[in-house]
Coordinates of C-alpha atoms and ligand atoms in Angstrom, one line a residue:
X6 CA 13.5 32.3 -7.0
X7 CA 14.6 30.8 -4.0
X8 CA 12.6 28.2 -2.1
X9 CA 11.2 30.0 1.1
X10 CA 12.3 28.8 4.3
X11 CA 9.1 25.8 6.6
X12 CA 9.5 25.1 9.4
X13 CA 10.4 21.6 11.0
X14 CA 6.8 20.7 11.5
X15 CA 5.3 22.4 8.1
X16 CA 8.0 20.0 6.5
X17 CA 5.6 17.5 8.6
X18 CA 3.3 18.6 8.5
X19 CA 2.6 19.2 5.3
X20 CA 2.8 14.5 4.8
X21 CA -0.3 14.7 6.7
X22 CA -2.6 13.0 4.6
X23 CA -6.7 13.8 5.6
X24 CA -8.8 10.7 6.5
X25 CA -12.1 11.7 4.0
X26 CA -15.6 10.7 6.1
X27 CA -16.4 6.7 3.9
X28 CA -18.7 8.1 1.8
X29 CA -16.7 11.1 0.1
X30 CA -12.7 8.4 0.1
X31 CA -13.7 7.7 -3.6
X32 CA -14.7 9.8 -5.3
X33 CA -17.8 12.5 -6.5
X34 CA -18.8 9.3 -9.0
X35 CA -19.7 6.6 -6.2
X36 CA -21.4 9.1 -3.6
X37 CA -25.1 9.8 -4.0
X38 CA -27.1 13.2 -3.4
X39 CA -29.6 11.2 -0.9
X40 CA -32.6 14.7 -0.3
X41 CA -34.9 14.4 3.0
X42 CA -38.1 16.5 3.4
X43 CA -38.8 20.3 2.9
X44 CA -37.3 22.4 5.5
X45 CA -38.7 25.4 7.0
X46 CA -36.5 28.7 8.8
X47 CA -35.6 28.4 12.9
X48 CA -38.1 30.9 12.5
X49 CA -39.8 34.3 11.4
X50 CA -40.8 31.1 8.7
X51 CA -43.6 33.7 6.2
X52 CA -41.4 36.9 7.4
X53 CA -38.3 34.5 5.5
X54 CA -40.3 32.2 3.0
X55 CA -41.5 36.1 1.4
X56 CA -37.8 36.7 1.2
X57 CA -36.8 34.0 -0.5
X58 CA -39.6 32.6 -2.6
X59 CA -37.0 30.5 -4.0
X60 CA -34.9 28.6 -2.3
X61 CA -36.8 28.6 1.3
X62 CA -38.1 25.4 1.7
X63 CA -35.3 23.3 0.2
X64 CA -34.5 19.4 2.0
X65 CA -31.6 18.3 4.1
X66 CA -29.3 16.1 1.6
X67 CA -27.5 13.1 3.4
X68 CA -24.8 12.0 0.5
X69 CA -24.9 8.2 0.1
X70 CA -22.7 5.3 -1.2
X71 CA -23.6 5.1 -5.2
X72 CA -22.9 5.8 -8.6
X73 CA -23.2 8.9 -9.9
X74 CA -21.3 8.6 -13.3
X75 CA -22.9 12.0 -14.7
X76 CA -20.9 13.9 -11.7
X77 CA -17.8 13.8 -14.2
X78 CA -19.4 15.0 -17.7
X79 CA -19.3 18.2 -17.1
X80 CA -15.9 20.2 -17.0
X81 CA -16.9 23.0 -14.6
X82 CA -15.3 26.3 -12.9
X83 CA -15.9 27.3 -9.1
X84 CA -14.8 29.9 -7.8
X85 CA -13.7 30.1 -4.0
X86 CA -13.7 33.4 -1.1
X87 CA -12.6 33.5 2.8
X88 CA -14.5 35.4 4.4
X89 CA -14.4 37.6 7.7
X90 CA -12.3 36.2 10.6
X91 CA -9.4 34.3 10.1
X92 CA -10.0 30.4 11.2
X93 CA -7.0 27.0 10.8
X94 CA -8.1 25.3 8.5
X95 CA -9.3 27.1 5.8
X96 CA -6.0 26.5 3.3
X97 CA -7.2 22.5 3.8
X98 CA -11.2 23.2 2.7
X99 CA -9.1 24.8 -0.4
X100 CA -6.8 21.7 -0.6
X101 CA -10.6 19.6 -0.5
X102 CA -12.7 21.2 -2.5
X103 CA -9.6 21.7 -5.0
X104 CA -9.1 17.4 -5.1
X105 CA -12.6 16.4 -5.4
X106 CA -13.0 18.1 -8.4
X107 CA -10.2 16.5 -9.7
X108 CA -11.3 13.6 -9.1
X109 CA -13.7 13.9 -10.1
X110 CA -12.6 15.9 -13.9
X111 CA -9.5 16.9 -13.5
X112 CA -10.6 19.5 -16.4
X113 CA -12.6 21.0 -13.4
X114 CA -10.5 23.5 -12.4
X115 CA -10.9 26.2 -9.0
X116 CA -10.3 29.9 -8.8
X117 CA -9.8 32.2 -5.6
X118 CA -10.6 35.4 -5.0
X119 CA -8.7 37.3 -4.0
X120 CA -9.3 39.3 -0.3
X121 CA -12.2 37.7 1.1
X122 CA -16.3 39.0 -0.7
X123 CA -14.2 42.1 -2.6
X124 CA -12.0 40.4 -4.3
X125 CA -15.5 39.6 -6.5
X126 CA -17.2 43.1 -6.5
X127 CA -13.4 43.8 -7.9
X128 CA -12.7 40.7 -10.3
X129 CA -9.5 40.0 -8.6
X130 CA -9.0 35.9 -8.5
X131 CA -6.2 33.1 -8.8
X132 CA -5.6 29.9 -9.9
X133 CA -5.7 27.6 -7.7
X134 CA -3.4 24.7 -9.0
X135 CA -1.8 21.3 -7.3
X136 CA 1.8 23.2 -7.4
X137 CA 0.0 26.4 -5.5
X138 CA -2.1 24.4 -3.3
X139 CA 0.3 21.9 -2.2
X140 CA 2.1 24.3 -0.3
X141 CA 0.0 25.2 2.5
X142 CA -1.9 21.6 2.3
X143 CA -2.6 21.0 6.7
X144 CA -1.2 24.7 7.3
X145 CA -3.6 27.8 9.2
X146 CA -4.0 31.3 8.6
X147 CA -6.2 32.6 5.4
X148 CA -3.1 33.7 2.8
X149 CA -3.1 31.7 -0.3
X150 CA -5.7 34.5 -1.3
X151 CA -6.2 36.3 2.5
X152 CA -10.3 37.0 4.0
X153 CA -12.1 40.0 4.4
X154 CA -15.2 40.9 5.6
X155 CA -17.0 43.3 2.1
X156 CA -20.2 42.3 1.8
X157 CA -21.9 42.3 -1.0
X158 CA -25.9 44.0 0.1
X159 CA -26.1 46.9 -2.4
X160 CA -28.5 46.0 -5.5
X161 CA -25.0 47.2 -8.0
X162 CA -23.5 44.9 -5.9
X163 CA -25.4 42.2 -6.9
X164 CA -25.6 43.0 -10.1
X165 CA -21.3 43.0 -9.7
X166 CA -21.2 39.8 -8.7
X167 CA -24.0 38.5 -11.1
X168 CA -21.3 40.2 -14.6
X169 CA -18.0 39.2 -12.7
X170 CA -19.2 35.0 -11.8
X171 CA -20.6 35.3 -15.4
X172 CA -17.2 37.1 -17.4
X173 CA -15.4 33.8 -15.6
X174 CA -17.3 31.8 -16.6
X175 CA -17.9 30.9 -12.5
X176 CA -20.0 27.3 -12.6
X177 CA -19.9 26.8 -8.4
X178 CA -19.4 30.0 -6.1
X179 CA -17.9 28.3 -2.4
X180 CA -18.1 31.0 0.2
X181 CA -16.3 29.8 3.5
X182 CA -17.9 31.9 5.9
X183 CA -19.1 32.0 9.5
X184 CA -23.2 33.2 9.6
X185 CA -22.9 36.1 7.8
X186 CA -20.6 35.3 5.3
X187 CA -22.9 32.1 4.6
X188 CA -26.4 34.7 5.0
X189 CA -24.4 36.6 1.9
X190 CA -24.1 33.1 0.7
X191 CA -28.1 32.9 0.7
X192 CA -29.1 36.0 -0.3
X193 CA -26.3 35.3 -3.7
X194 CA -29.1 32.0 -4.0
X195 CA -31.4 33.3 -3.8
X196 CA -30.6 36.1 -6.0
X197 CA -29.4 33.9 -8.7
X198 CA -32.0 31.7 -9.2
X199 CA -34.5 35.0 -9.4
X200 CA -32.0 36.0 -12.2
X201 CA -32.2 31.9 -13.0
X202 CA -28.3 32.1 -13.5
X203 CA -26.7 28.9 -12.9
X204 CA -24.5 29.4 -10.9
X205 CA -24.1 27.0 -7.2
X206 CA -23.9 28.5 -4.4
X207 CA -22.9 26.4 -1.3
X208 CA -21.0 28.2 1.8
X209 CA -19.0 26.2 4.9
X210 CA -19.0 27.2 8.4
X211 CA -16.3 28.4 9.7
X212 CA -15.2 30.3 12.9
X213 CA -13.9 30.1 16.1
X214 CA -16.1 31.0 17.4
X215 CA -18.2 28.2 17.5
X216 CA -22.2 30.2 17.3
X217 CA -22.6 28.6 13.6
X218 CA -23.7 25.5 15.0
X219 CA -26.9 23.9 15.9
X220 CA -28.4 20.5 14.9
X221 CA -27.4 20.4 11.2
X222 CA -23.9 22.1 11.9
X223 CA -22.6 19.9 14.9
X224 CA -19.1 22.4 14.4
X225 CA -17.6 25.4 12.5
X226 CA -14.4 24.7 11.4
X227 CA -10.8 26.3 13.7
X228 CA -13.1 26.3 17.2
X229 CA -10.8 22.8 18.5
X230 CA -7.7 24.1 17.0
X231 CA -8.4 27.4 18.4
X232 CA -9.2 27.1 21.9
X233 CA -6.7 24.4 21.7
X234 CA -4.9 27.5 21.8
X235 CA -6.2 29.6 24.3
X236 CA -6.2 26.3 26.2
X237 CA -2.3 25.9 26.2
X238 CA -1.8 29.7 26.7
X239 CA -4.8 30.3 30.1
X240 CA -3.2 26.5 31.4
X241 CA 0.1 28.2 31.2
X242 CA -0.4 30.8 32.9
X243 CA -2.7 28.6 36.3
X244 CA 0.7 27.5 37.0
X245 CA 2.6 30.7 37.0
X246 CA 0.1 32.0 38.6
X247 CA 0.4 29.0 41.4
X248 CA 4.2 29.9 41.8
X249 CA 4.3 33.1 42.1
X250 CA 0.5 33.3 44.3
X251 CA 0.7 37.1 43.6
X252 CA -1.5 38.6 40.4
X253 CA -5.1 38.1 39.3
X254 CA -4.5 37.5 35.4
X255 CA -8.3 38.9 33.9
X256 CA -7.7 36.8 30.5
X257 CA -10.7 38.3 27.8
X258 CA -11.1 35.0 24.7
X259 CA -12.2 35.8 21.3
X260 CA -15.3 35.1 20.1
X261 CA -17.8 38.2 20.1
X262 CA -21.4 36.9 20.0
X263 CA -21.4 33.4 22.0
X264 CA -19.1 33.1 25.2
X265 CA -18.4 29.2 23.5
X266 CA -15.3 29.6 23.7
X267 CA -15.3 30.9 27.1
X268 CA -16.7 27.7 28.5
X269 CA -14.4 25.6 26.7
X270 CA -11.1 26.9 27.8
X271 CA -12.9 27.1 30.7
X272 CA -13.4 23.8 31.0
X273 CA -10.2 22.6 29.8
X274 CA -8.4 24.9 32.6
X275 CA -10.8 24.7 35.1
X276 CA -9.3 28.2 36.3
X277 CA -11.0 30.6 39.5
X278 CA -14.1 32.3 37.4
X279 CA -15.4 31.8 34.0
X280 CA -17.8 34.5 32.5
X281 CA -20.6 33.3 30.6
X282 CA -22.4 35.8 28.5
X283 CA -25.2 33.9 28.4
X284 CA -26.2 33.4 31.7
X285 CA -25.3 37.1 32.9
X286 CA -28.2 38.0 30.8
X287 CA -29.9 34.5 31.8
X288 CA -29.7 36.7 35.5
X289 CA -30.3 40.0 33.4
X290 CA -27.2 40.7 36.1
X291 CA -26.3 44.7 35.9
X292 CA -22.0 45.5 35.3
X293 CA -22.1 46.3 39.0
X294 CA -23.2 42.4 40.2
X295 CA -21.3 41.2 37.4
X296 CA -18.4 43.3 39.6
X297 CA -19.2 42.4 42.9
X298 CA -19.4 37.9 42.0
X299 CA -15.7 38.7 40.7
X300 CA -14.8 40.3 43.5
X301 CA -16.1 38.6 46.7
X302 CA -14.3 35.5 45.6
X303 CA -10.8 38.2 45.1
X304 CA -11.8 38.3 48.8
X305 CA -13.0 34.6 49.7
X306 CA -9.4 34.0 48.4
X307 CA -7.9 36.9 50.0
X308 CA -9.0 35.7 53.5
X309 CA -7.6 31.9 52.6
X310 CA -3.8 33.5 51.8
X311 CA -4.6 33.8 47.7
X312 CA -4.4 36.8 46.1
X313 CA -3.5 35.4 43.3
X314 CA -6.1 33.9 40.8
X315 CA -6.7 33.0 37.2
X316 CA -10.4 34.9 35.6
X317 CA -11.4 34.7 31.7
X318 CA -14.3 37.1 30.8
X319 CA -16.3 36.4 27.1
X320 CA -14.8 39.2 24.6
X321 CA -18.9 39.4 24.2
X322 CA -19.7 40.5 27.7
X323 CA -19.7 43.8 27.4
X324 CA -22.9 43.0 24.9
X325 CA -25.0 40.3 27.7
X326 CA -25.3 42.8 30.5
X327 CA -28.7 43.4 29.5
X328 CA -28.0 47.3 30.2
X329 CA -25.1 47.6 28.3
X330 CA -26.9 45.5 25.2
X331 CA -29.3 48.0 25.5
X332 CA -26.7 51.0 25.8
X333 CA -24.8 49.8 22.1
X334 CA -27.8 48.7 20.5
X335 CA -29.4 52.1 20.9
X336 CA -26.1 53.3 19.5
X337 CA -26.2 51.1 16.6
X338 CA -29.3 52.9 15.3
X339 CA -27.3 56.6 16.7
X340 CA -24.4 55.4 14.5
X341 CA -26.7 54.8 11.6
X342 CA -28.8 56.9 10.9
X343 CA -27.1 60.2 12.0
X344 CA -23.4 58.7 9.8
X345 CA -22.9 61.6 8.0
X346 CA -23.0 64.1 10.4
X347 CA -20.5 62.1 12.4
X348 CA -18.6 62.2 10.4
X349 CA -18.2 65.5 9.5
X350 CA -17.4 66.0 13.2
X351 CA -13.0 65.2 14.2
X352 CA -13.1 65.9 17.9
X353 CA -14.8 62.5 19.9
X354 CA -15.4 64.0 22.2
X355 CA -17.4 66.2 19.4
X356 CA -19.1 63.1 18.4
X357 CA -19.2 62.1 22.4
X358 CA -21.3 65.4 23.2
X359 CA -24.1 64.4 20.0
X360 CA -24.5 61.1 20.7
X361 CA -25.7 62.1 24.4
X362 CA -28.1 64.2 22.9
X363 CA -29.6 61.5 20.7
X364 CA -29.4 58.5 23.5
X365 CA -31.6 57.8 25.6
X366 CA -31.3 60.3 29.1
X367 CA -30.7 56.9 31.2
X368 CA -28.4 55.1 28.2
X369 CA -27.0 58.8 28.3
X370 CA -25.3 58.3 31.5
X371 CA -24.7 55.4 31.8
X372 CA -22.3 55.3 28.9
X373 CA -20.8 58.6 30.7
X374 CA -20.6 56.9 33.6
X375 CA -18.0 54.8 31.5
X376 CA -14.5 55.2 31.7
X377 CA -14.2 57.7 29.3
X378 CA -11.5 55.0 27.1
X379 CA -14.7 52.1 26.8
X380 CA -16.5 55.1 26.0
X381 CA -14.4 55.6 22.5
X382 CA -14.3 52.1 22.1
X383 CA -17.6 51.6 22.1
X384 CA -18.6 54.1 19.5
X385 CA -15.4 52.4 17.0
X386 CA -17.1 52.0 13.1
X387 CA -19.9 48.8 13.5
X388 CA -17.8 45.8 11.0
X389 CA -20.4 46.1 7.1
X390 CA -22.6 43.0 8.6
X391 CA -23.5 46.1 11.3
X392 CA -21.8 44.5 14.6
X393 CA -19.7 45.8 17.1
X394 CA -15.9 45.2 17.2
X395 CA -15.5 43.8 20.3
X396 CA -12.3 43.2 20.0
X397 CA -11.6 46.3 20.2
X398 CA -13.0 46.8 23.1
X399 CA -10.9 46.4 26.3
X400 CA -13.3 44.6 29.4
X401 CA -10.3 42.7 30.5
X402 CA -9.2 46.3 32.1
X403 CA -12.9 47.9 33.1
X404 CA -13.8 44.9 35.0
X405 CA -10.2 45.3 36.8
X406 CA -10.4 49.1 36.9
X407 CA -14.0 48.0 38.9
X408 CA -12.7 45.4 41.1
X409 CA -10.8 47.5 42.8
X410 CA -12.1 50.8 43.3
X411 CA -14.9 48.0 44.6
X412 CA -11.8 46.6 46.4
X413 CA -10.9 50.4 47.9
X414 CA -14.3 51.1 49.0
X415 CA -14.9 47.6 51.4
X416 CA -11.1 48.3 53.3
X417 CA -12.4 51.9 54.0
X418 CA -14.6 48.9 56.0
X419 CA -12.6 47.0 57.5
X420 CA -13.8 43.9 55.7
X421 CA -11.3 43.5 52.4
X422 CA -7.2 42.7 54.2
X423 CA -5.8 42.0 51.2
X424 CA -3.4 42.7 48.4
X425 CA -5.9 43.1 44.7
X426 CA -2.1 43.5 41.8
X427 CA -4.3 42.2 38.5
X428 CA -2.8 41.5 34.8
X429 CA -4.8 41.5 31.8
X430 CA -4.1 39.1 28.3
X431 CA -6.9 39.2 25.7
X432 CA -6.2 35.8 24.0
X433 CA -7.8 36.5 20.5
X434 CA -5.6 36.7 17.0
X435 CA -2.9 34.1 18.7
X436 CA -5.5 31.2 17.7
X437 CA -6.4 32.0 14.3
X438 CA -4.1 31.3 12.5
X439 CA -2.5 28.4 14.1
X440 CA -1.6 24.8 11.7
X441 CA -4.8 23.1 12.2
X442 CA -5.1 20.2 15.1
X443 CA -5.5 16.9 13.1
X444 CA -8.8 17.5 14.3
X445 CA -9.6 20.5 12.5
X446 CA -6.7 19.2 9.1
X447 CA -9.0 16.2 8.5
X448 CA -12.5 18.3 8.9
X449 CA -12.2 21.1 7.2
X450 CA -10.4 18.8 3.8
X451 CA -13.6 16.9 4.6
X452 CA -16.4 20.4 4.3
X453 CA -14.2 22.0 1.3
X454 CA -14.5 18.5 -0.7
X455 CA -18.8 17.9 0.3
X456 CA -19.0 21.5 -0.6
X457 CA -17.5 19.5 -4.6
X458 CA -19.9 16.9 -4.3
X459 CA -22.7 19.3 -3.6
X460 CA -21.8 21.8 -6.6
X461 CA -20.9 19.2 -8.6
X462 CA -24.8 17.6 -8.7
X463 CA -25.6 21.5 -9.2
X464 CA -27.8 22.4 -5.9
X465 CA -27.0 26.1 -5.0
X466 CA -28.1 27.7 -1.4
X467 CA -26.3 25.2 0.8
X468 CA -23.7 24.5 4.2
X469 CA -21.2 21.0 4.0
X470 CA -22.2 19.2 6.7
X471 CA -20.3 17.2 8.1
X472 CA -22.1 15.6 11.6
X473 CA -20.6 12.4 14.0
X474 CA -17.7 14.8 14.7
X475 CA -16.6 12.3 17.7
X476 CA -16.6 9.3 16.1
X477 CA -13.0 8.7 13.8
X478 CA -13.2 10.7 10.6
X479 CA -13.5 8.4 8.6
X480 CA -17.0 7.3 10.4
X481 CA -17.8 11.1 10.3
X482 CA -21.6 11.9 7.4
X483 CA -22.1 14.9 5.0
X484 CA -24.5 15.8 3.2
X485 CA -26.1 19.8 3.1
X486 CA -28.2 21.8 4.9
X487 CA -30.0 24.4 3.2
X488 CA -28.9 27.9 4.5
X489 CA -32.9 28.6 4.7
X490 CA -33.1 26.5 6.9
X491 CA -31.0 28.0 9.5
X492 CA -32.6 32.1 9.2
X493 CA -35.2 34.1 11.5
X494 CA -35.8 37.7 11.3
X495 CA -32.3 40.4 13.2
X496 CA -32.7 44.4 14.0
X497 CA -28.9 45.9 11.8
X498 CA -27.5 48.1 11.1
X499 CA -30.7 49.8 12.4
X500 CA -33.3 47.6 9.8
X501 CA -35.0 44.0 10.3
X502 CA -32.5 42.0 8.7
X503 CA -32.2 38.1 7.7
X504 CA -29.9 36.4 9.4
X505 CA -28.2 32.8 10.3
X506 CA -29.5 32.7 13.6
X507 CA -26.5 32.7 16.3
X508 CA -25.7 29.3 18.4
X509 CA -25.2 30.6 22.0
X510 CA -24.3 28.6 24.8
X511 CA -26.6 26.6 26.2
X512 CA -27.7 27.4 29.6
X513 CA -30.1 23.6 30.3
X514 CA -26.3 21.4 27.9
X515 CA -24.3 19.4 29.6
X516 CA -21.0 21.6 28.8
X517 CA -22.9 25.0 30.8
X518 CA -23.9 23.0 33.7
X519 CA -20.4 20.7 34.1
X520 CA -19.8 24.3 35.0
X521 CA -22.8 25.3 37.8
X522 CA -21.4 22.8 38.9
X523 CA -18.0 22.2 39.6
X524 CA -17.2 26.9 39.4
X525 CA -17.2 27.0 43.3
X526 CA -14.6 23.9 44.2
X527 CA -12.4 25.5 41.7
X528 CA -13.3 29.6 43.0
X529 CA -11.6 28.4 46.0
X530 CA -9.3 25.6 44.5
X531 CA -6.1 25.8 43.1
X532 CA -7.5 22.2 40.3
X533 CA -5.7 24.1 37.7
X534 CA -5.3 21.9 34.4
X535 CA -3.2 22.4 31.9
X536 CA -3.7 20.8 28.2
X537 CA 0.3 21.7 27.0
X538 CA 0.4 22.7 23.5
X539 CA -1.1 21.1 20.6
X540 CA 0.4 16.7 19.8
X541 CA 0.1 16.6 16.1
X542 CA 1.7 13.3 16.6
X543 CA 1.8 10.2 19.1
X544 CA -1.3 8.8 20.8
X545 CA -5.0 8.9 19.7
X546 CA -6.2 10.5 22.8
X547 CA -4.3 14.0 22.2
X548 CA -3.5 13.7 18.6
X549 CA -6.5 14.0 17.4
X550 CA -9.3 14.4 20.1
X551 CA -11.8 17.0 19.6
X552 CA -13.2 19.6 21.7
X553 CA -15.3 18.9 25.9
X554 CA -17.8 20.4 24.4
X555 CA -18.3 18.8 21.5
X556 CA -17.8 15.5 23.3
X557 CA -21.0 16.3 26.4
X558 CA -23.1 17.5 23.5
Ligands
FBP4 P1 -15.4 35.6 12.2 O1 -17.3 35.3 12.2 O2 -15.7 35.7 11.1 O3 -15.5 33.5 12.1 O4 -14.3 36.1 13.3 C1 -14.5 35.6 14.6 C2 -13.6 36.6 14.8 O5 -12.4 35.7 15.3 C3 -14.4 37.1 16.3 O6 -13.3 36.5 17.3 C4 -13.8 39.1 16.4 O7 -13.8 39.2 17.9 C5 -13.7 39.1 15.8 O8 -13.3 37.7 14.4 C6 -12.3 40.5 15.4 O9 -12.2 40.8 14.2 P2 -11.1 41.6 13.4 O10 -10.1 40.4 12.6 O11 -11.9 42.1 12.7 O12 -10.5 42.5 13.8

């Protein structure tokens, strides 16, 4: 077979050697887990404890240097699965895991389940070998074994998972995923303990959205690279508006449940408006008030003869507007409770008319008041974890339409004389598979290697944790955080469920406060910053520096 051609950059990136944290440098035999105090869930203690009787309260684990020859004695076979949306660095997690396992014992094996958790249920896998993994080192994407959003949730699926893992003689399963996938990891760990099955379950914090973090997990991988890619694009658009001076660009950025991406990109590029969903909900702003805020700035800039600007809109904004949140949550319940009946209807209008009869009156009229495309997009199937697929809802177009209407009204009243031409963008998929930055390449490799160490020590129900991320990678600290420690109870698909709590933008944190301090100036001026493309070679300050968010936090 002809050798696949790779780009010049890929050729260079193959040579990049991630720098492991000092504690992992000499391999799993030189690392000992140290156990801290018993832990508690973030809230709903009693319910979470009742649901996880076997794995609740486990201690924090820190890895320290020390002789640990036992990890090499047993030959282990591990499985790995990529779950959920792509994030730069997934391939390096698998490379780190592979190298950690092989360093402990060259006879250890690793297989990758194909296409996400469905690969476990369908028993589809591929062995990861040295020559196979080498091609993927330091590359973006999840194409090595692909990903998927299947949720392992029914008793039959748990049983099938147990059977397939046992048939394959798997000793440890590493689940690389976001909050939902790691919730699944926690449920599996609990199930295996209950069943007396000796398979370690270790999670790895992945998501470009940056919302899987807490005091122990400083950042999820992929956030650094994805935000650098979006910042380059947004910076370029800012330079374009400043050159042409004729358009308003409405840019929606991925991040379905939290606005971390928008905040980070906003701080890196300083556009005229940065909407933060968490602020909108805290101030109980209506959709119309959000539109008023944007319109106010458009008018002010027009008065200064500036009919151009750039506005960043977090993908999840729609769910942060209290009235919309209420509508979406009611819709979630109506869609879940009437699934059969709705499936039997073919036309979207028939479905809408049916839904209007099931929603409370005020929410039905709110839904009716939305443009047709938006109300249809709100009804798109929920993902297997019950989340609305906000990436399919064109909020930026909704805002443009509403701002236009508002400006037309102001024009009639003689309060606005400008011209408003708007262009919409959605940057999401563009950033999820980029070649990992040096930071993400190092971080993901360390997370993978660390997960091998946790599994080799027989731990289960832990999330791989690498800390002190603003330091050089050699200084990073490694360990494991009990998955149950991050849980709380939330409503999903019309039912109360234990889930890992998402980290939202902290309105008292330095990143948001920095935006707050500067945004009035950015609104009226052209304080744009142009971060440019990710640099892999060159001075440390441009190649290895991580996010503004992490540095401020
Ligand atoms: P994860 O939470 O699984 O990491 O995915 C995040 C994300 O990129 C969101 O920002 C986006 O809304 C969603 O995935 C899109 O999902 P899909 O790939 O299924 O369209």
